[in-house]
CSV table of C-alpha atoms and ligand atoms in Angstrom, one decimal:
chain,number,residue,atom,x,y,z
A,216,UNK,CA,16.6,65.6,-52.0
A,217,UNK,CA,20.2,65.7,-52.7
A,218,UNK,CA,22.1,65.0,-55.8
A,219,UNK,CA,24.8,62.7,-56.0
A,220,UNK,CA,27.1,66.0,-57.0
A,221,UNK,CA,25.4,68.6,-54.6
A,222,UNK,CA,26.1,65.5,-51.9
A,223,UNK,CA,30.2,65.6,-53.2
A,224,UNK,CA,30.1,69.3,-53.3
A,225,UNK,CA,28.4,70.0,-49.7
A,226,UNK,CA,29.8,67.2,-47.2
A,227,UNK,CA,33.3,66.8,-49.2
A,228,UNK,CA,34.9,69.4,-51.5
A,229,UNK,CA,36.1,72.0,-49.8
A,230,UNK,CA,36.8,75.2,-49.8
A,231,UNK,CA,40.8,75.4,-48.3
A,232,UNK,CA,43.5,75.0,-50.7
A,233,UNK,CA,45.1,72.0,-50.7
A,234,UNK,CA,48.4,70.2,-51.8
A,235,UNK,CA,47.3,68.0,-54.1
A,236,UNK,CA,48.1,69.2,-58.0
A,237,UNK,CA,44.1,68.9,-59.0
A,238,UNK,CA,41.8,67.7,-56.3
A,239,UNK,CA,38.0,66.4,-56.7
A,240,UNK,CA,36.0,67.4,-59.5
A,241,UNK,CA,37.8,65.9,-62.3
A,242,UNK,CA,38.4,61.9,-63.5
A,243,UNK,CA,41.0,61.7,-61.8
A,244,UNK,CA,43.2,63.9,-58.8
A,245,UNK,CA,46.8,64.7,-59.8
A,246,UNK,CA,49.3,64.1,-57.1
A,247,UNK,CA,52.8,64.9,-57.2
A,248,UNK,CA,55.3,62.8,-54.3
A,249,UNK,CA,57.7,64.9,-53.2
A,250,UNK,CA,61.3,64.2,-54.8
A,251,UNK,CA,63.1,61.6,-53.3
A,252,UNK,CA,60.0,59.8,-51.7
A,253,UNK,CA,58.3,56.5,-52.7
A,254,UNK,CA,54.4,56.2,-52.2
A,255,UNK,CA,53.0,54.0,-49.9
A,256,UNK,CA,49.3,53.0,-50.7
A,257,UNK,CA,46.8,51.4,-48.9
A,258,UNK,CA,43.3,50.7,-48.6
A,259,UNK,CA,40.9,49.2,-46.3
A,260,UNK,CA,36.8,49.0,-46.3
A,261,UNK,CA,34.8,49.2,-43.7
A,262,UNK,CA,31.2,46.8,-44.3
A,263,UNK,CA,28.2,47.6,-42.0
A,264,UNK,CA,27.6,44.4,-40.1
A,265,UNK,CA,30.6,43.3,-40.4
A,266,UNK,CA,33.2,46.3,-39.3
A,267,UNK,CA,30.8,48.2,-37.4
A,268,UNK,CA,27.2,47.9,-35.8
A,269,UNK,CA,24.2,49.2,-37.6
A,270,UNK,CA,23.1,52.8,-36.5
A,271,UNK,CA,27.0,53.3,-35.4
A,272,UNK,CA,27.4,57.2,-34.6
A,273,UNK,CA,28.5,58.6,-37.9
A,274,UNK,CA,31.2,60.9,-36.7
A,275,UNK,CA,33.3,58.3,-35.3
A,276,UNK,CA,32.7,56.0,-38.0
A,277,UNK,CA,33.8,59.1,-40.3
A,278,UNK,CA,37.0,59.0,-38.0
A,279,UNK,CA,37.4,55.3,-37.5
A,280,UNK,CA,37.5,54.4,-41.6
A,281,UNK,CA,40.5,57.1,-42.2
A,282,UNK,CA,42.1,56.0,-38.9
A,283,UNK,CA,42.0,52.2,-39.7
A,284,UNK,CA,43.9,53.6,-43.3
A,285,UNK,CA,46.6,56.3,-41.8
A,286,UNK,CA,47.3,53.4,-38.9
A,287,UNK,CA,48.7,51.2,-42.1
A,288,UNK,CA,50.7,54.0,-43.0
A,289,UNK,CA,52.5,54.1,-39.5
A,290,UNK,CA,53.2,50.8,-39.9
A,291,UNK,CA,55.2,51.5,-43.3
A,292,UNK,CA,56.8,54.5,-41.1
A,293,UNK,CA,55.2,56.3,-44.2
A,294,UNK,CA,53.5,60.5,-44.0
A,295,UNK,CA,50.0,60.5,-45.1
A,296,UNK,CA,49.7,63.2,-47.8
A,297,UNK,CA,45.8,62.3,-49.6
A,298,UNK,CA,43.2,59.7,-49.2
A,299,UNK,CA,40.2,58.5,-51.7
A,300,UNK,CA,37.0,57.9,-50.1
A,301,UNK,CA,34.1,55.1,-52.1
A,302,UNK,CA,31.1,55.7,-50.0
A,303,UNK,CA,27.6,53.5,-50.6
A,304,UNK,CA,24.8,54.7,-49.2
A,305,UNK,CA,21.6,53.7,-48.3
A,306,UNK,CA,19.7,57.3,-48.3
A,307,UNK,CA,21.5,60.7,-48.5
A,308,UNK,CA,20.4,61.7,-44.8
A,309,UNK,CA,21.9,65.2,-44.4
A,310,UNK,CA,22.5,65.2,-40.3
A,311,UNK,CA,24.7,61.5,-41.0
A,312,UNK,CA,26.6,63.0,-43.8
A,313,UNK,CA,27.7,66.1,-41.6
A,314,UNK,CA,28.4,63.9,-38.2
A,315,UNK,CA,30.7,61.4,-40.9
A,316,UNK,CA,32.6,64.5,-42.5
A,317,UNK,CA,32.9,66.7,-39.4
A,318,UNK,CA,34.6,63.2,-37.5
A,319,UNK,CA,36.7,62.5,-41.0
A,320,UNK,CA,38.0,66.1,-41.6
A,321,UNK,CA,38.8,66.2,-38.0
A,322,UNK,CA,41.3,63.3,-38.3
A,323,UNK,CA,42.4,64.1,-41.6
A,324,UNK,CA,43.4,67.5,-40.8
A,325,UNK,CA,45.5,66.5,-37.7
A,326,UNK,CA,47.6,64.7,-40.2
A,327,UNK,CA,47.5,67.1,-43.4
A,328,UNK,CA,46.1,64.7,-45.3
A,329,UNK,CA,43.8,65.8,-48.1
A,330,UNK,CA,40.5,64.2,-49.4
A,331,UNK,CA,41.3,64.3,-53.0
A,332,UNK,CA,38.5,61.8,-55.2
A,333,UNK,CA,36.1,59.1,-54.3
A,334,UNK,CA,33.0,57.7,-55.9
A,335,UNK,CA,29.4,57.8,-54.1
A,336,UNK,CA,27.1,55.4,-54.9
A,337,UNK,CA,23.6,54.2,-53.2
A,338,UNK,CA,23.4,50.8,-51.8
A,339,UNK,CA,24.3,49.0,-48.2
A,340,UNK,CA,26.6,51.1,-46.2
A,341,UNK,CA,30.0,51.0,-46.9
A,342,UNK,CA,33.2,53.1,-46.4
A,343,UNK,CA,36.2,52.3,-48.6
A,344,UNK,CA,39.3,54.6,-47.8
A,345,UNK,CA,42.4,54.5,-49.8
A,346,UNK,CA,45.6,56.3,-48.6
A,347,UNK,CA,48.5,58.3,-50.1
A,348,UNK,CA,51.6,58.9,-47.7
A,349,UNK,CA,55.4,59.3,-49.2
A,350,UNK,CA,58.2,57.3,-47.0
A,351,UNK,CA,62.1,57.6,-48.2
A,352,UNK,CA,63.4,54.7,-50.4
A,353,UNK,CA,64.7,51.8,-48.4
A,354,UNK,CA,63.1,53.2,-45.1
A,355,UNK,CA,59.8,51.5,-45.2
A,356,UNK,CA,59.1,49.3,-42.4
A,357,UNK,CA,58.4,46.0,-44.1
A,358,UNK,CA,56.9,42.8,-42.3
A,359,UNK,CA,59.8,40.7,-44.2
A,360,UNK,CA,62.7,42.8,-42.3
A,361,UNK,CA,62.8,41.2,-38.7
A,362,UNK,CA,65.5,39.1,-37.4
A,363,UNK,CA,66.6,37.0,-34.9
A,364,UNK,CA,67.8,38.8,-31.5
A,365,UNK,CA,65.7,41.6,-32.4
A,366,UNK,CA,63.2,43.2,-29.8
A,367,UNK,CA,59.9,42.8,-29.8
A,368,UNK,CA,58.0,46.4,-29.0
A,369,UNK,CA,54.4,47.8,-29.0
A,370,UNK,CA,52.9,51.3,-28.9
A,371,UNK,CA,49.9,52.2,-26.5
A,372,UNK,CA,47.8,49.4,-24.7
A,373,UNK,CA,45.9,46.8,-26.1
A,374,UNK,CA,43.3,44.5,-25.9
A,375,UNK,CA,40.3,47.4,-24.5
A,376,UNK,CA,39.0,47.2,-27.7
A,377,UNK,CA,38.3,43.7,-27.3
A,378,UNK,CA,37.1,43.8,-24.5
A,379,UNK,CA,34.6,46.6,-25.6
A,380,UNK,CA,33.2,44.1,-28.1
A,381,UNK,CA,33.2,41.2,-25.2
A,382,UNK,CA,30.8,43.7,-23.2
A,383,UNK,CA,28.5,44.3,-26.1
A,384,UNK,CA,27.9,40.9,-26.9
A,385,UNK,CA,27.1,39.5,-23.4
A,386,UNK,CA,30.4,37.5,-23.4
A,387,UNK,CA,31.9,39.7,-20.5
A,388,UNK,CA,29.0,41.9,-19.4
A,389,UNK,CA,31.0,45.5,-18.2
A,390,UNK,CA,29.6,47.9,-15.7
A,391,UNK,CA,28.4,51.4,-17.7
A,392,UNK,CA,31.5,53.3,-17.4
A,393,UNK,CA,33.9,50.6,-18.2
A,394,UNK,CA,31.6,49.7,-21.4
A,395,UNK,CA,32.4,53.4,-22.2
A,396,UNK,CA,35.8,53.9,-21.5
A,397,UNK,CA,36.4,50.6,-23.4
A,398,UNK,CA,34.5,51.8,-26.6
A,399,UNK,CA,35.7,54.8,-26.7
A,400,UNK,CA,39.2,52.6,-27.9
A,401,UNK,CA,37.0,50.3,-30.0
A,402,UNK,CA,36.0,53.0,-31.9
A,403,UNK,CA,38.4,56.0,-32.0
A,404,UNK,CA,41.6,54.4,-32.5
A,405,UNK,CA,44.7,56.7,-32.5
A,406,UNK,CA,46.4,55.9,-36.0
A,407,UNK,CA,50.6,56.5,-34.2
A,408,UNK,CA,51.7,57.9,-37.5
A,409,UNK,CA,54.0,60.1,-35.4
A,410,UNK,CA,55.9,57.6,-33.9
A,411,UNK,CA,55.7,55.0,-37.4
A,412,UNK,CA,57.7,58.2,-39.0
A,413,UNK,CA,59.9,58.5,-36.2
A,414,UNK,CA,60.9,55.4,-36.0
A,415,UNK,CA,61.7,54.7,-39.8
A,416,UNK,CA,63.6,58.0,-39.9
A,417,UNK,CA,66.7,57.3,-39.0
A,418,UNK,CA,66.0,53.9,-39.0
A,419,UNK,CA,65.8,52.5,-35.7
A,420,UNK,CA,62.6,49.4,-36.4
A,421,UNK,CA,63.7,46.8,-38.6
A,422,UNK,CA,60.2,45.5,-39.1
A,423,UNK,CA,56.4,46.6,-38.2
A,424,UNK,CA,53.0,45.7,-38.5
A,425,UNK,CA,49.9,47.6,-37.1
A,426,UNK,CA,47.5,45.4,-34.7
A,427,UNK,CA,44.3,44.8,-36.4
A,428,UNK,CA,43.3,41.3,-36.1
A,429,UNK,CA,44.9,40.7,-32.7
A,430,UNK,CA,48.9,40.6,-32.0
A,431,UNK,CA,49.5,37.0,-32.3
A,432,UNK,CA,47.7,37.0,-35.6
A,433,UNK,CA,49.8,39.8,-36.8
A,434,UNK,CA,52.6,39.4,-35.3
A,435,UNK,CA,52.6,36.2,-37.3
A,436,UNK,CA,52.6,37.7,-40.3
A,437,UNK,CA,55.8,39.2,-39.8
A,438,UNK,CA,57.3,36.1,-38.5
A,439,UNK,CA,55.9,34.4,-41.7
A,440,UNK,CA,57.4,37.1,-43.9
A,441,UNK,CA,60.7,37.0,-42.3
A,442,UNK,CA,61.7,33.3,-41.5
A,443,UNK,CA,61.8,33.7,-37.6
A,444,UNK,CA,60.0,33.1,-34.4
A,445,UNK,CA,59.3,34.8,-31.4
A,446,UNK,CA,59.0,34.3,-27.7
A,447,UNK,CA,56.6,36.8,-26.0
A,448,UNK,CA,56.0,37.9,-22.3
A,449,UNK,CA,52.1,37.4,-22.0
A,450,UNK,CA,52.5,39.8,-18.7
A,451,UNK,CA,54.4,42.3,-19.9
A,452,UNK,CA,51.8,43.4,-22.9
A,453,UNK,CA,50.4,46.3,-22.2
A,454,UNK,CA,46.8,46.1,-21.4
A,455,UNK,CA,44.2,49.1,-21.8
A,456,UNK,CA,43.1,50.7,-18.6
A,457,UNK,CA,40.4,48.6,-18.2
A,458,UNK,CA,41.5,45.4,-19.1
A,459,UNK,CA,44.3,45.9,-17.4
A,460,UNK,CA,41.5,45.6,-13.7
A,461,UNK,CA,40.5,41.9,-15.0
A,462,UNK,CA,41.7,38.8,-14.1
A,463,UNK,CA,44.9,37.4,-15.4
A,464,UNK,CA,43.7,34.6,-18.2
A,465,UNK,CA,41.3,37.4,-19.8
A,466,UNK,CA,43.7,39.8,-19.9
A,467,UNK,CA,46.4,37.6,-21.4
A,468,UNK,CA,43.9,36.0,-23.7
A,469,UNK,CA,42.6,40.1,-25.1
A,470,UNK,CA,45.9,41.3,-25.3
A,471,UNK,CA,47.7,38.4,-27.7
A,472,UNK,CA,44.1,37.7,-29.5
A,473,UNK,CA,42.2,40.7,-29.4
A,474,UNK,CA,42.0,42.9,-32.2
A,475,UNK,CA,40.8,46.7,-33.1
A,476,UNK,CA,43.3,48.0,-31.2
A,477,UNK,CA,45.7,50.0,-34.3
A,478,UNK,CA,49.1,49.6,-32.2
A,479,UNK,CA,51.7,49.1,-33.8
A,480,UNK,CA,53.7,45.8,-33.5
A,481,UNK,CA,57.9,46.2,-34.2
A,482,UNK,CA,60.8,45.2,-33.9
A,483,UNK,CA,64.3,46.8,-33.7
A,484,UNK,CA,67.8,45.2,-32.6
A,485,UNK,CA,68.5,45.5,-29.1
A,486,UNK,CA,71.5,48.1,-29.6
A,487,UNK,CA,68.5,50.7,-30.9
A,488,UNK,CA,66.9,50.4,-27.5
A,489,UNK,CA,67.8,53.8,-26.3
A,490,UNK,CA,67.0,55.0,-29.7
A,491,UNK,CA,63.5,53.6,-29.8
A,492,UNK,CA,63.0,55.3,-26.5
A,493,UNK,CA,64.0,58.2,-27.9
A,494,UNK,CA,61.6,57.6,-31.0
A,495,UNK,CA,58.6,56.8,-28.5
A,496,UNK,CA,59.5,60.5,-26.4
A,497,UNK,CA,59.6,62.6,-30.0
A,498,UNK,CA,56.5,61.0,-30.4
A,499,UNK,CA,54.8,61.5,-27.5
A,500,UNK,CA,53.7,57.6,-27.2
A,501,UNK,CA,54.4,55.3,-25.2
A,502,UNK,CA,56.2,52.2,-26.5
A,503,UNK,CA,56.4,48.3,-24.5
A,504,UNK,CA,59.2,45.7,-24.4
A,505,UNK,CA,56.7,42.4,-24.7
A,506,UNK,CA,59.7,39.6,-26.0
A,507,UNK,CA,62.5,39.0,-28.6
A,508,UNK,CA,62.7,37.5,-32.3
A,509,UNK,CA,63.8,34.2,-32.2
A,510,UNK,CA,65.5,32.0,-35.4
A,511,UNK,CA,63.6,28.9,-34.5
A,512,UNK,CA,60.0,29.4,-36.3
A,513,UNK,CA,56.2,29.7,-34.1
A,514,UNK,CA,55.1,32.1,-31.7
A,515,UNK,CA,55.8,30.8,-27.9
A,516,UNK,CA,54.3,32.9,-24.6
A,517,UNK,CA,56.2,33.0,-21.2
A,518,UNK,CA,54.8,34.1,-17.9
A,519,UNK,CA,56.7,37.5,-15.9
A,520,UNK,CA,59.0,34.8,-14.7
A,521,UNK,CA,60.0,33.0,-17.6
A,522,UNK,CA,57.9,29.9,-17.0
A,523,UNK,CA,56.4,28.7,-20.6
A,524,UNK,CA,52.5,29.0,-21.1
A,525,UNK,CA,50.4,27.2,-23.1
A,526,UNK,CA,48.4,29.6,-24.8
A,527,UNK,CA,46.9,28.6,-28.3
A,528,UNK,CA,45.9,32.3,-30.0
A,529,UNK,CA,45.1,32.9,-33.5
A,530,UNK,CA,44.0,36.1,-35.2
A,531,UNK,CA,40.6,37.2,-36.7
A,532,UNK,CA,40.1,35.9,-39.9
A,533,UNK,CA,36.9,37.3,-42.1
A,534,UNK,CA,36.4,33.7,-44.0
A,535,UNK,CA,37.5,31.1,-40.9
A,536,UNK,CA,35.4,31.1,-37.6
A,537,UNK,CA,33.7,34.1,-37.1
B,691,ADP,P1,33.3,59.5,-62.4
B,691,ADP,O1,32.0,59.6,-63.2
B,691,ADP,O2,34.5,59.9,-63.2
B,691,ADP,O3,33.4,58.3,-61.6
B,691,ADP,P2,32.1,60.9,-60.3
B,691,ADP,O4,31.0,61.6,-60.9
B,691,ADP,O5,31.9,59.6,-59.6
B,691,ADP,O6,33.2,60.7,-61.4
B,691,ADP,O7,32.8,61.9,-59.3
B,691,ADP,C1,33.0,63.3,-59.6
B,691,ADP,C2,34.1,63.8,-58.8
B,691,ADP,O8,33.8,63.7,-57.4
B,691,ADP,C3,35.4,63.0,-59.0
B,691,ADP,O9,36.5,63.9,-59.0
B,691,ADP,C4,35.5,62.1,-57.8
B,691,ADP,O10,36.8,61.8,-57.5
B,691,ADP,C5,34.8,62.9,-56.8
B,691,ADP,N1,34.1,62.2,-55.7
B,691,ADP,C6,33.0,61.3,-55.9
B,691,ADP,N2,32.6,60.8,-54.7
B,691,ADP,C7,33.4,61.4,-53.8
B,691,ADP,C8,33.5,61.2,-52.4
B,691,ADP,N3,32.7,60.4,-51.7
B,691,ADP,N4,34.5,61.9,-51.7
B,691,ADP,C9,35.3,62.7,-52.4
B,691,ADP,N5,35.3,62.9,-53.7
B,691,ADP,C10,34.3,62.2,-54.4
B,692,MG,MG1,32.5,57.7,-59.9
């Protein structure tokens, strides 16, 4: 049987040097930010049952609960540099803990950023991540920074994730190889750290938010936080492959209330256009046009040609509804 510290030392100290001025193994890491930099800090927990199904492959949950965490540092336009990981466990099974750490180091290496401290504890399971990334002063891309005449962009597709989750439950039954192409997205999201960097660099986004609970729930936020409205084009949002092949109302519906999907959400004034373009290509991800920031406050949907639609979507919330 493993030990709580044989468990530490196996599956998550390793043996490569790292940044990081002390890493695990005392009470607390020592980090130094680069000069110059602020740190940008986030955390987000991932609750069996809730987040995830039981018996979820480890290895992408390992990836999912750092993904979930770097994708709110692409929305500051911050550069991950270390993470904290609180894992409860129900039983130290050897085979789960190397799936979870080979499909964690794999993401965490792809972005440099070091594992340096956690707690492990035995009890339901739970992942709680905490990140450490370094941004410029005055460069972070905050929700309160939108304003009216501003663009309205978003990275990747959306809504597949959704629609994953629709096929599970019986809501939308999917053939076998959509139901796999589909949960592939729900549950190896691609955190676009690259293009949150590139994009705060210079700085062409004004505002951004990563899509967690759905766009128009998120979106929201920053419309909250910055005293505006918006006005999007329900067909131009970019639907996964596979969403993309179903009828019109589902596809509307998944994309502006989906969720899962770890896009990010932006905006940028319509001089930077070229320059968000430019962003997207030095990023190697693909960006959408979906609408503009308005100055009159709520979210309102138009069709491809212009015509207003009535379409009443909130975003996921843990304690209302579901
Ligand atoms: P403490 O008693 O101070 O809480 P612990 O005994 O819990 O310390 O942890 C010992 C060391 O192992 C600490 O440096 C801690 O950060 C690290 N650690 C514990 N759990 C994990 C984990 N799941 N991943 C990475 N480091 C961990
Ligand atoms: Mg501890």
């Amino acid at each position: 049987m493993l030990s709580e510290f044989s468990l530490i030392k196996q599956y998550f100290q390793r043996q490569r040097p790292g940044h990081a001025v002390l890493g695990i193994g005392d009470d607390c890491a020592l980090l130094a930010p680069s000069p110059g930099t602020q740190l940008a800090i986030s955390t987000d927990m991932l609750v069996e049952g809730r987040h995830f199904f039981a018996g979820a492959d480890a290895r992408m949950l390992g990836h999912k609960s750092l993904a979930v965490n770097l994708s709110d540092l692409a929305a500051m336009g911050a550069t991950p540099r270390a993470f904290t990981l609180a894992l409860s466990l129900p039983a130290a099974d050897p085979a789960w803990l190397g799936h979870f750490a080979h499909g964690l180091f794999a993401l965490a290496d792809a972005h440099d950023c070091e594992l340096i401290g956690g707690d492990t504890t035995k009890g339901p399971l739970n992942v709680c991540i905490t990140v450490f990334g370094e941004v410029a002063p005055g460069h972070a891309l905050r929700r309160d920074a939108a304003q009216a005449g501003d663009d309205i962009w978003i990275s990747g597709t959306i809504g597949d994730a959704r629609l994953a989750l629709a096929g599970y439950l019986g809501e939308h039954p999917l053939d076998e190889a959509n139901q796999q192409t589909s949960s592939l997205r729900m549950h190896m999201p691609s955190p676009r750290v690259e293009l949150g960097r590139a994009l705060s660099a210079a700085p062409v986004a004004r505002a951004a938010i990563d899509i967690s609970d759905g766009l128009a729930g998120d979106l929201g936020h920053i419309l909250a936080a910055s005293n505006v409205g918006a006005t999007l084009n329900a067909d131009a949002l970019p639907a996964g492959p596979v969403l993309a092949t179903m009828p019109t109302e589902l596809r509307r519906r998944f994309c502006a209330a989906g969720g899962d999907d770890y896009e990010l959400c932006f905006t940028a004034p319509a001089a930077h256009r070229e320059a968000v373009l430019a962003a997207a290509q030095q990023a190697q991800t693909m960006v959408t046009r979906v609408g503009t920031i308005d100055a009159e406050p709520g979210l309102r949907y138009i069709d491809a040609a212009g015509k207003p639609l009535a379409l009443a979507l909130v975003g996921f919330d843990h304690f209302s509804g579901g």
